[in-house]
PDB file of C-alpha atoms in Angstrom:
ATOM      1  CA  MET A   1      -6.046  -5.960  33.383  1.00 85.00           C
ATOM      2  CA  ASP A   2      -7.927  -6.727  30.167  1.00 95.00           C
ATOM      3  CA  TYR A   3      -5.428  -5.608  27.536  1.00 96.00           C
ATOM      4  CA  ALA A   4      -7.849  -6.172  24.648  1.00 96.00           C
ATOM      5  CA  ILE A   5     -10.219  -3.621  26.175  1.00 96.00           C
ATOM      6  CA  ALA A   6      -7.279  -1.290  26.862  1.00 96.00           C
ATOM      7  CA  ARG A   7      -6.276  -1.475  23.182  1.00 96.00           C
ATOM      8  CA  GLN A   8      -9.817  -0.709  22.085  1.00 96.00           C
ATOM      9  CA  ASN A   9      -9.998   2.231  24.509  1.00 97.00           C
ATOM     10  CA  MET A  10      -6.669   3.521  23.184  1.00 97.00           C
ATOM     11  CA  VAL A  11      -7.977   3.494  19.630  1.00 97.00           C
ATOM     12  CA  GLU A  12     -11.431   4.879  20.408  1.00 97.00           C
ATOM     13  CA  GLY A  13     -10.448   7.338  23.129  1.00 96.00           C
ATOM     14  CA  GLN A  14      -7.041   8.594  21.983  1.00 96.00           C
ATOM     15  CA  ILE A  15      -6.409   7.859  18.318  1.00 97.00           C
ATOM     16  CA  ARG A  16      -9.726   8.288  16.485  1.00 97.00           C
ATOM     17  CA  PRO A  17     -10.506  11.632  18.191  1.00 96.00           C
ATOM     18  CA  ASN A  18      -7.144  12.934  16.931  1.00 95.00           C
ATOM     19  CA  LYS A  19      -8.092  12.833  13.242  1.00 93.00           C
ATOM     20  CA  VAL A  20      -6.778   9.327  12.507  1.00 97.00           C
ATOM     21  CA  THR A  21      -9.109   7.690   9.985  1.00 97.00           C
ATOM     22  CA  ASP A  22      -6.779   5.273   8.170  1.00 97.00           C
ATOM     23  CA  GLN A  23      -8.440   1.888   8.705  1.00 96.00           C
ATOM     24  CA  LEU A  24      -5.241  -0.133   8.289  1.00 95.00           C
ATOM     25  CA  VAL A  25      -3.503   1.921  10.966  1.00 97.00           C
ATOM     26  CA  LEU A  26      -6.484   1.737  13.315  1.00 97.00           C
ATOM     27  CA  GLN A  27      -6.819  -2.020  12.884  1.00 97.00           C
ATOM     28  CA  ALA A  28      -3.097  -2.556  13.420  1.00 97.00           C
ATOM     29  CA  MET A  29      -3.040  -0.560  16.629  1.00 97.00           C
ATOM     30  CA  GLU A  30      -6.128  -2.348  17.908  1.00 96.00           C
ATOM     31  CA  THR A  31      -4.489  -5.702  17.143  1.00 96.00           C
ATOM     32  CA  ILE A  32      -0.839  -5.390  18.206  1.00 98.00           C
ATOM     33  CA  PRO A  33      -0.415  -6.082  21.972  1.00 98.00           C
ATOM     34  CA  ARG A  34       1.471  -2.957  23.049  1.00 97.00           C
ATOM     35  CA  GLU A  35       1.978  -4.380  26.540  1.00 97.00           C
ATOM     36  CA  LEU A  36       4.457  -6.948  25.195  1.00 97.00           C
ATOM     37  CA  PHE A  37       6.849  -4.190  24.136  1.00 97.00           C
ATOM     38  CA  VAL A  38       7.443  -2.740  27.622  1.00 95.00           C
ATOM     39  CA  PRO A  39       9.024  -4.312  30.726  1.00 92.00           C
ATOM     40  CA  LYS A  40       6.563  -6.358  32.773  1.00 93.00           C
ATOM     41  CA  HIS A  41       6.393  -3.810  35.585  1.00 93.00           C
ATOM     42  CA  LEU A  42       5.205  -1.144  33.099  1.00 94.00           C
ATOM     43  CA  ARG A  43       2.501  -3.165  31.372  1.00 95.00           C
ATOM     44  CA  GLY A  44      -0.219  -1.554  33.432  1.00 94.00           C
ATOM     45  CA  ILE A  45       0.547   1.839  31.827  1.00 95.00           C
ATOM     46  CA  SER A  46       1.332   0.559  28.325  1.00 95.00           C
ATOM     47  CA  TYR A  47      -1.823   2.149  26.859  1.00 96.00           C
ATOM     48  CA  THR A  48      -1.477   5.610  28.376  1.00 94.00           C
ATOM     49  CA  ASP A  49      -1.406   8.580  26.004  1.00 92.00           C
ATOM     50  CA  GLU A  50       2.227   9.484  26.616  1.00 92.00           C
ATOM     51  CA  ASP A  51       5.748   8.304  25.825  1.00 94.00           C
ATOM     52  CA  ILE A  52       6.838   5.444  28.078  1.00 94.00           C
ATOM     53  CA  SER A  53      10.418   5.453  29.298  1.00 91.00           C
ATOM     54  CA  LEU A  54      12.273   2.188  28.727  1.00 89.00           C
ATOM     55  CA  ASP A  55      15.804   1.094  29.644  1.00 80.00           C
ATOM     56  CA  ASN A  56      19.004   2.676  28.302  1.00 80.00           C
ATOM     57  CA  GLY A  57      17.479   6.090  27.688  1.00 78.00           C
ATOM     58  CA  ARG A  58      14.900   4.864  25.180  1.00 86.00           C
ATOM     59  CA  TRP A  59      11.117   5.057  25.104  1.00 91.00           C
ATOM     60  CA  LEU A  60       7.902   3.830  23.531  1.00 93.00           C
ATOM     61  CA  MET A  61       6.408   6.582  21.385  1.00 94.00           C
ATOM     62  CA  GLU A  62       3.050   8.077  22.335  1.00 95.00           C
ATOM     63  CA  PRO A  63       0.316   6.144  20.441  1.00 97.00           C
ATOM     64  CA  VAL A  64      -1.354   9.205  18.902  1.00 97.00           C
ATOM     65  CA  VAL A  65       1.894  10.581  17.457  1.00 97.00           C
ATOM     66  CA  LEU A  66       2.775   7.198  15.955  1.00 97.00           C
ATOM     67  CA  ALA A  67      -0.695   6.770  14.449  1.00 98.00           C
ATOM     68  CA  ARG A  68      -0.747  10.254  12.928  1.00 97.00           C
ATOM     69  CA  MET A  69       2.737   9.830  11.468  1.00 97.00           C
ATOM     70  CA  LEU A  70       1.829   6.495   9.878  1.00 98.00           C
ATOM     71  CA  GLN A  71      -1.376   7.968   8.463  1.00 97.00           C
ATOM     72  CA  ALA A  72       0.599  10.864   6.999  1.00 97.00           C
ATOM     73  CA  ALA A  73       2.979   8.389   5.364  1.00 97.00           C
ATOM     74  CA  ASP A  74       0.073   6.921   3.371  1.00 97.00           C
ATOM     75  CA  VAL A  75       1.373   3.390   3.914  1.00 97.00           C
ATOM     76  CA  GLU A  76       0.008   0.914   1.363  1.00 95.00           C
ATOM     77  CA  GLU A  77      -0.159  -2.868   1.542  1.00 94.00           C
ATOM     78  CA  ASN A  78       2.588  -3.393  -1.062  1.00 97.00           C
ATOM     79  CA  ASP A  79       5.019  -0.872   0.424  1.00 98.00           C
ATOM     80  CA  VAL A  80       8.517  -1.687   1.652  1.00 98.00           C
ATOM     81  CA  ALA A  81       9.139   0.284   4.850  1.00 98.00           C
ATOM     82  CA  LEU A  82      12.209   1.255   6.860  1.00 98.00           C
ATOM     83  CA  GLU A  83      12.014   2.176  10.536  1.00 98.00           C
ATOM     84  CA  ILE A  84      14.854   4.100  12.141  1.00 97.00           C
ATOM     85  CA  GLY A  85      15.280   3.266  15.835  1.00 95.00           C
ATOM     86  CA  CYS A  86      12.822   0.480  16.552  1.00 95.00           C
ATOM     87  CA  GLY A  87      13.654   0.065  20.256  1.00 95.00           C
ATOM     88  CA  THR A  88      11.610  -2.871  21.513  1.00 96.00           C
ATOM     89  CA  GLY A  89       9.787  -3.148  18.177  1.00 97.00           C
ATOM     90  CA  TYR A  90       6.255  -1.840  18.739  1.00 98.00           C
ATOM     91  CA  ALA A  91       6.163   0.523  15.752  1.00 97.00           C
ATOM     92  CA  THR A  92       7.824  -2.219  13.691  1.00 98.00           C
ATOM     93  CA  ALA A  93       4.973  -4.557  14.565  1.00 98.00           C
ATOM     94  CA  VAL A  94       2.341  -1.948  13.706  1.00 98.00           C
ATOM     95  CA  LEU A  95       4.070  -1.204  10.394  1.00 98.00           C
ATOM     96  CA  SER A  96       4.168  -4.937   9.607  1.00 98.00           C
ATOM     97  CA  ARG A  97       0.371  -4.967   9.604  1.00 97.00           C
ATOM     98  CA  VAL A  98       0.053  -2.161   7.044  1.00 97.00           C
ATOM     99  CA  ALA A  99       3.119  -2.648   4.814  1.00 98.00           C
ATOM    100  CA  SER A 100       4.393  -5.599   2.815  1.00 98.00           C
ATOM    101  CA  THR A 101       7.910  -5.681   4.296  1.00 98.00           C
ATOM    102  CA  VAL A 102       9.557  -3.816   7.169  1.00 98.00           C
ATOM    103  CA  VAL A 103      13.264  -3.334   7.816  1.00 98.00           C
ATOM    104  CA  ALA A 104      13.995  -1.889  11.269  1.00 98.00           C
ATOM    105  CA  VAL A 105      17.386  -0.456  12.243  1.00 97.00           C
ATOM    106  CA  GLU A 106      18.431  -0.504  15.899  1.00 96.00           C
ATOM    107  CA  PRO A 107      21.946   0.256  17.236  1.00 94.00           C
ATOM    108  CA  ASP A 108      21.362  -1.196  20.722  1.00 94.00           C
ATOM    109  CA  SER A 109      21.942  -4.963  20.523  1.00 94.00           C
ATOM    110  CA  GLU A 110      19.857  -5.580  23.645  1.00 94.00           C
ATOM    111  CA  PHE A 111      16.864  -3.835  22.137  1.00 95.00           C
ATOM    112  CA  SER A 112      17.288  -5.422  18.709  1.00 95.00           C
ATOM    113  CA  ALA A 113      17.371  -8.884  20.309  1.00 96.00           C
ATOM    114  CA  ARG A 114      14.288  -8.096  22.402  1.00 95.00           C
ATOM    115  CA  ALA A 115      12.424  -6.720  19.385  1.00 97.00           C
ATOM    116  CA  THR A 116      13.301  -9.746  17.257  1.00 97.00           C
ATOM    117  CA  ALA A 117      12.128 -12.123  19.979  1.00 97.00           C
ATOM    118  CA  THR A 118       8.797 -10.328  20.475  1.00 98.00           C
ATOM    119  CA  LEU A 119       8.096 -10.118  16.737  1.00 98.00           C
ATOM    120  CA  SER A 120       8.809 -13.844  16.468  1.00 97.00           C
ATOM    121  CA  GLU A 121       6.524 -14.554  19.427  1.00 97.00           C
ATOM    122  CA  LEU A 122       3.721 -12.727  17.600  1.00 98.00           C
ATOM    123  CA  GLY A 123       4.351 -14.686  14.389  1.00 98.00           C
ATOM    124  CA  ILE A 124       5.362 -11.570  12.461  1.00 98.00           C
ATOM    125  CA  ASP A 125       7.525 -12.826   9.601  1.00 96.00           C
ATOM    126  CA  ASN A 126       7.541  -9.820   7.268  1.00 98.00           C
ATOM    127  CA  ALA A 127       9.727  -7.643   9.512  1.00 98.00           C
ATOM    128  CA  ALA A 128      13.453  -7.891  10.238  1.00 97.00           C
ATOM    129  CA  VAL A 129      15.484  -6.000  12.838  1.00 98.00           C
ATOM    130  CA  ILE A 130      19.016  -5.098  11.753  1.00 96.00           C
ATOM    131  CA  ASP A 131      21.860  -3.847  13.960  1.00 95.00           C
ATOM    132  CA  GLY A 132      23.040  -0.555  12.526  1.00 93.00           C
ATOM    133  CA  GLU A 133      23.516   3.179  12.961  1.00 94.00           C
ATOM    134  CA  LEU A 134      20.391   5.311  12.970  1.00 95.00           C
ATOM    135  CA  THR A 135      21.782   8.011  10.697  1.00 94.00           C
ATOM    136  CA  THR A 136      22.922   5.444   8.119  1.00 95.00           C
ATOM    137  CA  GLY A 137      19.712   3.450   7.717  1.00 96.00           C
ATOM    138  CA  CYS A 138      19.957   0.330   5.594  1.00 97.00           C
ATOM    139  CA  PRO A 139      20.668   1.335   1.976  1.00 97.00           C
ATOM    140  CA  GLU A 140      21.442  -2.228   0.871  1.00 95.00           C
ATOM    141  CA  GLN A 141      17.780  -3.190   1.365  1.00 95.00           C
ATOM    142  CA  GLY A 142      16.391  -0.010  -0.222  1.00 93.00           C
ATOM    143  CA  PRO A 143      14.985   1.954  -1.799  1.00 97.00           C
ATOM    144  CA  TYR A 144      11.943   2.285   0.457  1.00 98.00           C
ATOM    145  CA  ASP A 145       8.396   3.440  -0.115  1.00 98.00           C
ATOM    146  CA  VAL A 146       8.086   4.561   3.512  1.00 98.00           C
ATOM    147  CA  ILE A 147      10.659   5.600   6.116  1.00 98.00           C
ATOM    148  CA  LEU A 148       9.640   6.234   9.728  1.00 98.00           C
ATOM    149  CA  ILE A 149      12.050   7.889  12.147  1.00 97.00           C
ATOM    150  CA  SER A 150      10.833   6.875  15.610  1.00 95.00           C
ATOM    151  CA  GLY A 151      12.349   9.780  17.526  1.00 92.00           C
ATOM    152  CA  ALA A 152      12.760  13.523  17.217  1.00 94.00           C
ATOM    153  CA  VAL A 153      15.731  14.795  15.195  1.00 95.00           C
ATOM    154  CA  GLU A 154      17.243  18.208  14.564  1.00 94.00           C
ATOM    155  CA  GLU A 155      17.710  17.360  10.903  1.00 94.00           C
ATOM    156  CA  VAL A 156      16.897  14.431   8.637  1.00 96.00           C
ATOM    157  CA  PRO A 157      20.197  13.176   7.178  1.00 95.00           C
ATOM    158  CA  GLN A 158      20.590  13.210   3.422  1.00 95.00           C
ATOM    159  CA  ALA A 159      21.668   9.552   3.677  1.00 96.00           C
ATOM    160  CA  LEU A 160      18.119   8.626   4.742  1.00 97.00           C
ATOM    161  CA  LEU A 161      16.412  10.831   2.158  1.00 97.00           C
ATOM    162  CA  ASP A 162      18.567   9.161  -0.498  1.00 97.00           C
ATOM    163  CA  GLN A 163      16.986   5.808   0.425  1.00 98.00           C
ATOM    164  CA  LEU A 164      13.498   6.948  -0.609  1.00 98.00           C
ATOM    165  CA  ALA A 165      12.123   5.353  -3.752  1.00 98.00           C
ATOM    166  CA  GLU A 166      10.443   7.529  -6.360  1.00 97.00           C
ATOM    167  CA  GLY A 167       7.124   8.437  -4.764  1.00 97.00           C
ATOM    168  CA  GLY A 168       8.485   7.425  -1.347  1.00 98.00           C
ATOM    169  CA  ARG A 169       7.530   9.216   1.888  1.00 98.00           C
ATOM    170  CA  LEU A 170       9.580   9.826   5.030  1.00 98.00           C
ATOM    171  CA  VAL A 171       7.944  10.991   8.263  1.00 98.00           C
ATOM    172  CA  ALA A 172       9.839  12.376  11.243  1.00 97.00           C
ATOM    173  CA  VAL A 173       9.489  14.829  14.108  1.00 97.00           C
ATOM    174  CA  VAL A 174      11.967  17.653  13.550  1.00 96.00           C
ATOM    175  CA  ARG A 175      12.878  19.790  16.554  1.00 92.00           C
ATOM    176  CA  ALA A 176      15.491  22.551  16.698  1.00 88.00           C
ATOM    177  CA  ALA A 177      18.082  22.386  19.467  1.00 82.00           C
ATOM    178  CA  GLY A 178      16.592  23.744  22.694  1.00 79.00           C
ATOM    179  CA  ALA A 179      13.066  24.011  21.289  1.00 83.00           C
ATOM    180  CA  PRO A 180      10.284  22.748  23.602  1.00 81.00           C
ATOM    181  CA  PHE A 181       8.255  21.225  20.773  1.00 87.00           C
ATOM    182  CA  GLY A 182       8.926  19.753  17.373  1.00 94.00           C
ATOM    183  CA  THR A 183       6.960  19.484  14.156  1.00 96.00           C
ATOM    184  CA  ALA A 184       6.012  16.239  12.479  1.00 97.00           C
ATOM    185  CA  MET A 185       7.200  16.551   8.877  1.00 97.00           C
ATOM    186  CA  ARG A 186       6.478  14.627   5.688  1.00 98.00           C
ATOM    187  CA  PHE A 187       9.205  14.353   3.063  1.00 98.00           C
ATOM    188  CA  ALA A 188       8.376  12.929  -0.371  1.00 98.00           C
ATOM    189  CA  ARG A 189      10.426  12.143  -3.461  1.00 97.00           C
ATOM    190  CA  VAL A 190       8.680  13.248  -6.643  1.00 96.00           C
ATOM    191  CA  GLY A 191      10.423  13.490  -9.999  1.00 95.00           C
ATOM    192  CA  GLY A 192      13.744  12.758  -8.326  1.00 92.00           C
ATOM    193  CA  HIS A 193      13.463  15.722  -5.958  1.00 95.00           C
ATOM    194  CA  VAL A 194      12.537  15.625  -2.265  1.00 97.00           C
ATOM    195  CA  GLY A 195      10.023  18.140  -0.965  1.00 96.00           C
ATOM    196  CA  GLU A 196       8.753  18.590   2.570  1.00 96.00           C
ATOM    197  CA  ARG A 197       5.708  19.885   4.407  1.00 96.00           C
ATOM    198  CA  PRO A 198       4.794  20.323   8.074  1.00 97.00           C
ATOM    199  CA  LEU A 199       2.036  18.164   9.543  1.00 96.00           C
ATOM    200  CA  PHE A 200       1.396  18.873  13.227  1.00 96.00           C
ATOM    201  CA  ASP A 201       3.136  19.832  16.464  1.00 94.00           C
ATOM    202  CA  ALA A 202       4.631  16.887  18.340  1.00 94.00           C
ATOM    203  CA  ASN A 203       6.765  16.431  21.416  1.00 90.00           C
ATOM    204  CA  ILE A 204       8.605  13.110  21.542  1.00 91.00           C
ATOM    205  CA  PRO A 205      12.094  12.375  22.923  1.00 88.00           C
ATOM    206  CA  SER A 206      15.056  13.033  20.659  1.00 88.00           C
ATOM    207  CA  PHE A 207      17.489  10.599  19.110  1.00 86.00           C
ATOM    208  CA  PRO A 208      21.186  11.354  19.631  1.00 73.00           C
ATOM    209  CA  GLY A 209      23.405  11.789  16.592  1.00 71.00           C
ATOM    210  CA  PHE A 210      21.020  13.871  14.473  1.00 78.00           C
ATOM    211  CA  ALA A 211      22.331  17.312  15.399  1.00 68.00           C
ATOM    212  CA  LYS A 212      22.235  19.902  12.678  1.00 69.00           C
ATOM    213  CA  PRO A 213      25.747  20.852  11.525  1.00 67.00           C
ATOM    214  CA  PRO A 214      26.849  24.265  12.809  1.00 61.00           C
ATOM    215  CA  GLN A 215      26.373  27.135  10.397  1.00 57.00           C
ATOM    216  CA  PHE A 216      29.310  29.426   9.746  1.00 52.00           C
ATOM    217  CA  THR A 217      28.718  33.142   9.876  1.00 54.00           C
ATOM    218  CA  PHE A 218      30.921  35.896   8.523  1.00 53.00           C
TER     219      PHE A 218
END
């Protein structure tokens, strides 16, 4: 299989037709070898337009959803970015091509080791994978201009919103418990306050630990 052609087909056949025009994002996704971030027996389907199931209940996010979320985050070349739940590190690698520095948090030590090894293999030296809890992030390295949550959540924790710099943007797919689809959302800190707006419908697997606290009724 010619993976370079597969990458080009992914960009031209899946991503561009879905309203992605950000040249940095397009170039990154045409450059990063997605096949290196899945087990060898899955490399033949690494450029399909769907989530790819990995080990330990994790996945590789659908390319179009990732591209649209990064475009919505308005990532700039001098930005410091935080990724929540990097898995094998594909989105981390893509982010490293559009941002200045990337910090990726991953609670699974097997995945964090695999991601670190693959990033090193690709010569990516502006991204670091840190073992940590998804809902906590990495406040000691913040604040961040961009935060990407690489899985659906019921609610974005205040602890992550607090790590946004002034003018910072957080993108995540928010899905209510039991709902078939979620909504990609953009959160932004302006004047010290965080506002939000919906972007597009999205259906990606959920991260555990982001359940919305129960509401008391009287």
